[in-house]
Coordinates of N, CA and C in Angstrom, one line a residue:
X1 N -0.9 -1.8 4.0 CA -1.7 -2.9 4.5 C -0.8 -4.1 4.5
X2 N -0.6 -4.6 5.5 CA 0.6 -5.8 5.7 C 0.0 -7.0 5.4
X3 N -1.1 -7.2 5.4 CA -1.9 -8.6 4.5 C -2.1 -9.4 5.6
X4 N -2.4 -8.9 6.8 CA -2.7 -9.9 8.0 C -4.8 -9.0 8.7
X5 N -5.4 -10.1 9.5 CA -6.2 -9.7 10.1 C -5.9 -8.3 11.0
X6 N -5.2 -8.7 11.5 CA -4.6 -7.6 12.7 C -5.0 -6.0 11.7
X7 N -4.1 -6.5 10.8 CA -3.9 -5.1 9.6 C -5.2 -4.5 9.2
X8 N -5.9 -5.7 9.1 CA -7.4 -5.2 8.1 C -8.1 -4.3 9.4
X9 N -8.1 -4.4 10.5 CA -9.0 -4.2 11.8 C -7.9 -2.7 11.5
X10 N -6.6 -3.1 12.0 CA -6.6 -1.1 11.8 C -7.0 -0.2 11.0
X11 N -7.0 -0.4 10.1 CA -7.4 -0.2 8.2 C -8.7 0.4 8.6
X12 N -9.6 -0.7 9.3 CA -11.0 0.0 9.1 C -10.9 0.9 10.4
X13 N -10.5 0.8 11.1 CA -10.3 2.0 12.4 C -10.2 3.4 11.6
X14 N -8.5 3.1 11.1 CA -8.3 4.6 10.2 C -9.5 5.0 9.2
X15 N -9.8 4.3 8.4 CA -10.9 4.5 7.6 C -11.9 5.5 8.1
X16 N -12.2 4.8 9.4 CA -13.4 5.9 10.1 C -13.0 7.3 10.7
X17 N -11.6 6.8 11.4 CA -11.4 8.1 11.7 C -11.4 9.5 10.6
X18 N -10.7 8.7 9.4 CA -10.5 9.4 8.5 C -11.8 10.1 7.4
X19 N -13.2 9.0 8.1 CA -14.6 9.7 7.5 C -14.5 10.7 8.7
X20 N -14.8 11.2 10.2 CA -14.7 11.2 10.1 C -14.3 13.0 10.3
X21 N -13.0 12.6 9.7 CA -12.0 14.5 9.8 C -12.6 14.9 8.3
X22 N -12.8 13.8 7.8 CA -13.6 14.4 6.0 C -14.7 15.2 6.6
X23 N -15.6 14.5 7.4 CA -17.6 15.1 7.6 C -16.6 16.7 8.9
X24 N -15.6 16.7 9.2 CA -15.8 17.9 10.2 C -14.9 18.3 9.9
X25 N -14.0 18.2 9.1 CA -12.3 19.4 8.6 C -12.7 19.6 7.3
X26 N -12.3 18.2 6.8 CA -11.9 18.5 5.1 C -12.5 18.0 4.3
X27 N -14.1 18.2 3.4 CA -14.8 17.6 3.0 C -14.5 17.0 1.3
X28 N -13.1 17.5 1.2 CA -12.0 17.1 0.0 C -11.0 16.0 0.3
X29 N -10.9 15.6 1.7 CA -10.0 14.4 2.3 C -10.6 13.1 0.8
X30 N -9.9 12.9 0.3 CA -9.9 11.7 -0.5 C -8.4 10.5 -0.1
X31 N -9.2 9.1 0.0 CA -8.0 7.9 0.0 C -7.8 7.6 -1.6
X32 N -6.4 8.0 -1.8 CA -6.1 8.0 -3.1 C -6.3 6.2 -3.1
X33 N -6.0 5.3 -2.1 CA -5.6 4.5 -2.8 C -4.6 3.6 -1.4
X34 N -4.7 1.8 -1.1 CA -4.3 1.1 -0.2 C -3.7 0.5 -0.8
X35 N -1.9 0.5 0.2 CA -0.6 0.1 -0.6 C -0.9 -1.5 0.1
X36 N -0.4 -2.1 -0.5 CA -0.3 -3.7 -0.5 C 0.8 -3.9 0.1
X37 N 1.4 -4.3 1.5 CA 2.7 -4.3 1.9 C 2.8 -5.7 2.1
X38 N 4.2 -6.3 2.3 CA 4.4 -7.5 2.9 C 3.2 -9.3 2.5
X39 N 3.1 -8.3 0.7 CA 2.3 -9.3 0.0 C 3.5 -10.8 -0.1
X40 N 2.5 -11.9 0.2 CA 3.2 -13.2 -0.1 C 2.6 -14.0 -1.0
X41 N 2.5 -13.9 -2.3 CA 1.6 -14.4 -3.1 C 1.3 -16.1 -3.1
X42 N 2.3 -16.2 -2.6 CA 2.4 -17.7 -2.6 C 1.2 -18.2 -1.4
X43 N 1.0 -17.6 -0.4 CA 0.0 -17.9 0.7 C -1.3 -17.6 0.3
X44 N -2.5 -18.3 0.8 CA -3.7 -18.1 0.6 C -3.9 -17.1 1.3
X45 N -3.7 -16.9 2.6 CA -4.7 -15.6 3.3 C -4.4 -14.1 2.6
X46 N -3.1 -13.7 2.3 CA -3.1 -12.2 1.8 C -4.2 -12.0 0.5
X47 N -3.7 -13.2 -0.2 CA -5.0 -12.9 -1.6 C -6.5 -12.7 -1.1
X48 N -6.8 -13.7 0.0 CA -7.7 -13.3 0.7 C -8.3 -12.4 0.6
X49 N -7.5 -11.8 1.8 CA -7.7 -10.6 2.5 C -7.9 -9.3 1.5
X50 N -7.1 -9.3 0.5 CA -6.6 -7.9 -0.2 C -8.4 -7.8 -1.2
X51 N -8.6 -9.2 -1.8 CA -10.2 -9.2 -2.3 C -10.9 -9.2 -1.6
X52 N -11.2 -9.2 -0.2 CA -12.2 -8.5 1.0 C -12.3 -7.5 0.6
X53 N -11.1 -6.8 1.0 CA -10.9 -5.1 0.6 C -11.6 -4.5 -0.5
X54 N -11.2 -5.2 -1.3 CA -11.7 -4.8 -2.7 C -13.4 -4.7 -2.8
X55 N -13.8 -5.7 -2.5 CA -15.0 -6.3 -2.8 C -15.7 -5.4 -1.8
X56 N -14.8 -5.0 -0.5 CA -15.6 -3.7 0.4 C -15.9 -2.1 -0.4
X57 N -15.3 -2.1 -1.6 CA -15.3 -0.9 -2.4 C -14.2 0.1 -1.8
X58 N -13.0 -0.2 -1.0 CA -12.1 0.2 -0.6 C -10.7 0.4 -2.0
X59 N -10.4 1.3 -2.2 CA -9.6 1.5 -3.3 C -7.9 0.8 -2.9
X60 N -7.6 -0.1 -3.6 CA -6.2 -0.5 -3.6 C -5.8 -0.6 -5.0
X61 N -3.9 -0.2 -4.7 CA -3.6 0.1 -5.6 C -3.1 -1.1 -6.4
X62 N -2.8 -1.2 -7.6 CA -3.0 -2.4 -8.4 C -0.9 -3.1 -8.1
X63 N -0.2 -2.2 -7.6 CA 1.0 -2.8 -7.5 C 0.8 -2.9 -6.2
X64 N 1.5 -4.6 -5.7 CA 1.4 -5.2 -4.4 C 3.4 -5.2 -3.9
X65 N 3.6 -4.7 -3.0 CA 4.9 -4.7 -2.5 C 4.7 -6.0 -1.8
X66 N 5.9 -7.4 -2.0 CA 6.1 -8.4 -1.5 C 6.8 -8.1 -0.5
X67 N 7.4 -9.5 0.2 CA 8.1 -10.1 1.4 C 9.3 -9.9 0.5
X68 N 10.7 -9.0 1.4 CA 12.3 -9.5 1.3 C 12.7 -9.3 2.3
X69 N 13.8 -9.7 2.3 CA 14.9 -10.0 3.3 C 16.0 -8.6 3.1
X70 N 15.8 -8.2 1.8 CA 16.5 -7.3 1.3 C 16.2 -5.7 1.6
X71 N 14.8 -5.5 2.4 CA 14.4 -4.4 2.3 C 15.3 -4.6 4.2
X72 N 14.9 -5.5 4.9 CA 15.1 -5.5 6.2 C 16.6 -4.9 6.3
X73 N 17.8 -5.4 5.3 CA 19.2 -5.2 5.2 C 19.2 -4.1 4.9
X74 N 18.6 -3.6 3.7 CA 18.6 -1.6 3.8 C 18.4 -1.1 4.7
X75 N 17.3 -1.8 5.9 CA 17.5 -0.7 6.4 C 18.4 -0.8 7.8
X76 N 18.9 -2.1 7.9 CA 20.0 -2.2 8.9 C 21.6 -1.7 8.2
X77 N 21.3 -1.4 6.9 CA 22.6 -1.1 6.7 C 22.4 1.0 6.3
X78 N 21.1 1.1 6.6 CA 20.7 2.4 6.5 C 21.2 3.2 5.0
X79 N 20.6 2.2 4.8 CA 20.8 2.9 2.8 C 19.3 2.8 2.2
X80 N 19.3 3.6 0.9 CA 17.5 3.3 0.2 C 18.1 2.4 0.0
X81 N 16.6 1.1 -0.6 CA 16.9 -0.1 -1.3 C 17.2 0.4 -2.6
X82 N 17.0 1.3 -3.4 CA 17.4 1.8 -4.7 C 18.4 1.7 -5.1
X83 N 19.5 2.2 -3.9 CA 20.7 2.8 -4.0 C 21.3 1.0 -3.6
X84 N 20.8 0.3 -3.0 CA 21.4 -1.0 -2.0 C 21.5 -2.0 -3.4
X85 N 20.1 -2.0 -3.7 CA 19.7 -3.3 -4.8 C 18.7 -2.8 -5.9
X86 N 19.4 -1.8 -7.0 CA 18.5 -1.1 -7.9 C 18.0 -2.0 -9.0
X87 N 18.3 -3.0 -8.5 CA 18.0 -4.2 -9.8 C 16.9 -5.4 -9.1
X88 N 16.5 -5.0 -7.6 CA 15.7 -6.4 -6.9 C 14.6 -6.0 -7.7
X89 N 14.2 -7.3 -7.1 CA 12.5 -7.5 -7.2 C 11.4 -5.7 -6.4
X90 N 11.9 -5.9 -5.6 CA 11.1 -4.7 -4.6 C 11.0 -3.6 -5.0
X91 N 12.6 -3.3 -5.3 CA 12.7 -1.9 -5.8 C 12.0 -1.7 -7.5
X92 N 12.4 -2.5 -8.2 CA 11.0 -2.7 -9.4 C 9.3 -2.3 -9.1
X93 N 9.2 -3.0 -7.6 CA 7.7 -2.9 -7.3 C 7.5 -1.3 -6.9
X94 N 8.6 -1.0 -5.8 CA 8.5 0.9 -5.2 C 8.2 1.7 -6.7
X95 N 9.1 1.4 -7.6 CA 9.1 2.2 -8.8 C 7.7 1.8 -9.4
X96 N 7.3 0.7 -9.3 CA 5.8 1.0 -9.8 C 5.1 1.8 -9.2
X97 N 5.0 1.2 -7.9 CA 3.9 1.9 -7.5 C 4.2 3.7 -7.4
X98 N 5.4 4.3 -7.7 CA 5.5 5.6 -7.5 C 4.7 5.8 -8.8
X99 N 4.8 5.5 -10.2 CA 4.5 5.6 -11.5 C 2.5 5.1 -11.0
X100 N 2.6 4.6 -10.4 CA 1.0 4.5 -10.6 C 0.4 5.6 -9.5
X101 N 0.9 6.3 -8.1 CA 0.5 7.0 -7.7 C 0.5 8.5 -8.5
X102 N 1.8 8.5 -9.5 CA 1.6 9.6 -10.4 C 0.7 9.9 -11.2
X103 N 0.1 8.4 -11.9 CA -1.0 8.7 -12.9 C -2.2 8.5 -12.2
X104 N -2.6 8.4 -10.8 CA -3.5 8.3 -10.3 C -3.7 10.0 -9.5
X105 N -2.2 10.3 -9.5 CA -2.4 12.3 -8.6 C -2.8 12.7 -10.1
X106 N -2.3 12.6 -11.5 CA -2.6 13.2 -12.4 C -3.9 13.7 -13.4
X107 N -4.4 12.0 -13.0 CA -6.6 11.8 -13.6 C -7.0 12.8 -12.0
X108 N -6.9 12.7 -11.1 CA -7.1 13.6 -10.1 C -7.0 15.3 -10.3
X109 N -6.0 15.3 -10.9 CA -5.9 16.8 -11.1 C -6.8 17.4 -12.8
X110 N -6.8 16.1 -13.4 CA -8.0 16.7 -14.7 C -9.0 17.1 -14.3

């Protein structure tokens, strides 16, 4: 979720589509969970936006991936940012959020 209107309007598109292939394929389809992309904490509207979400009972995940300049250069220099800048800000946030998708696949599988 890129923290813009535009984004939120797709969001609830997929949402539905995604009820739904749940009510007619896969009645186990579960949203683990809405990644926070292109958060700018410093601006009012993403905080906004992301507590809409929330407050809609839409699950997001508690690590928010910011704005760099640094991810754009990985990928114009076509390298992971891991491997580019294992020490940014960003790549701290990827590493979260993989560690929280793990203990969120994990209470899932108890």
């Amino acid at each position: 979720f890129d923290c813009d209107s535009f984004a939120r309007q797709s969001l609830y598109s997929l949402m539905d589509n995604l009820g739904e292939l749940q009510e007619d394929h896969n009645p186990e389809l579960v949203v683990e969970g809405i990644v926070i992309n292109q958060f700018n904490s410093q601006a009012r509207l993403p905080g906004e936006l992301v507590a809409e979400l929330e407050e809609e009972g839409y699950p997001v995940f508690d690590t928010y991936l910011t704005t760099s300049v640094k991810m754009k250069e990985s990928h114009r220099e076509h390298r992971p940012l891991i491997d580019m800048a294992p020490s940014h800000k960003l790549t701290g946030q990827f590493l979260d959020l993989h560690a929280e998708l793990e203990k969120t696949r994990a209470k899932a599988a108890a």
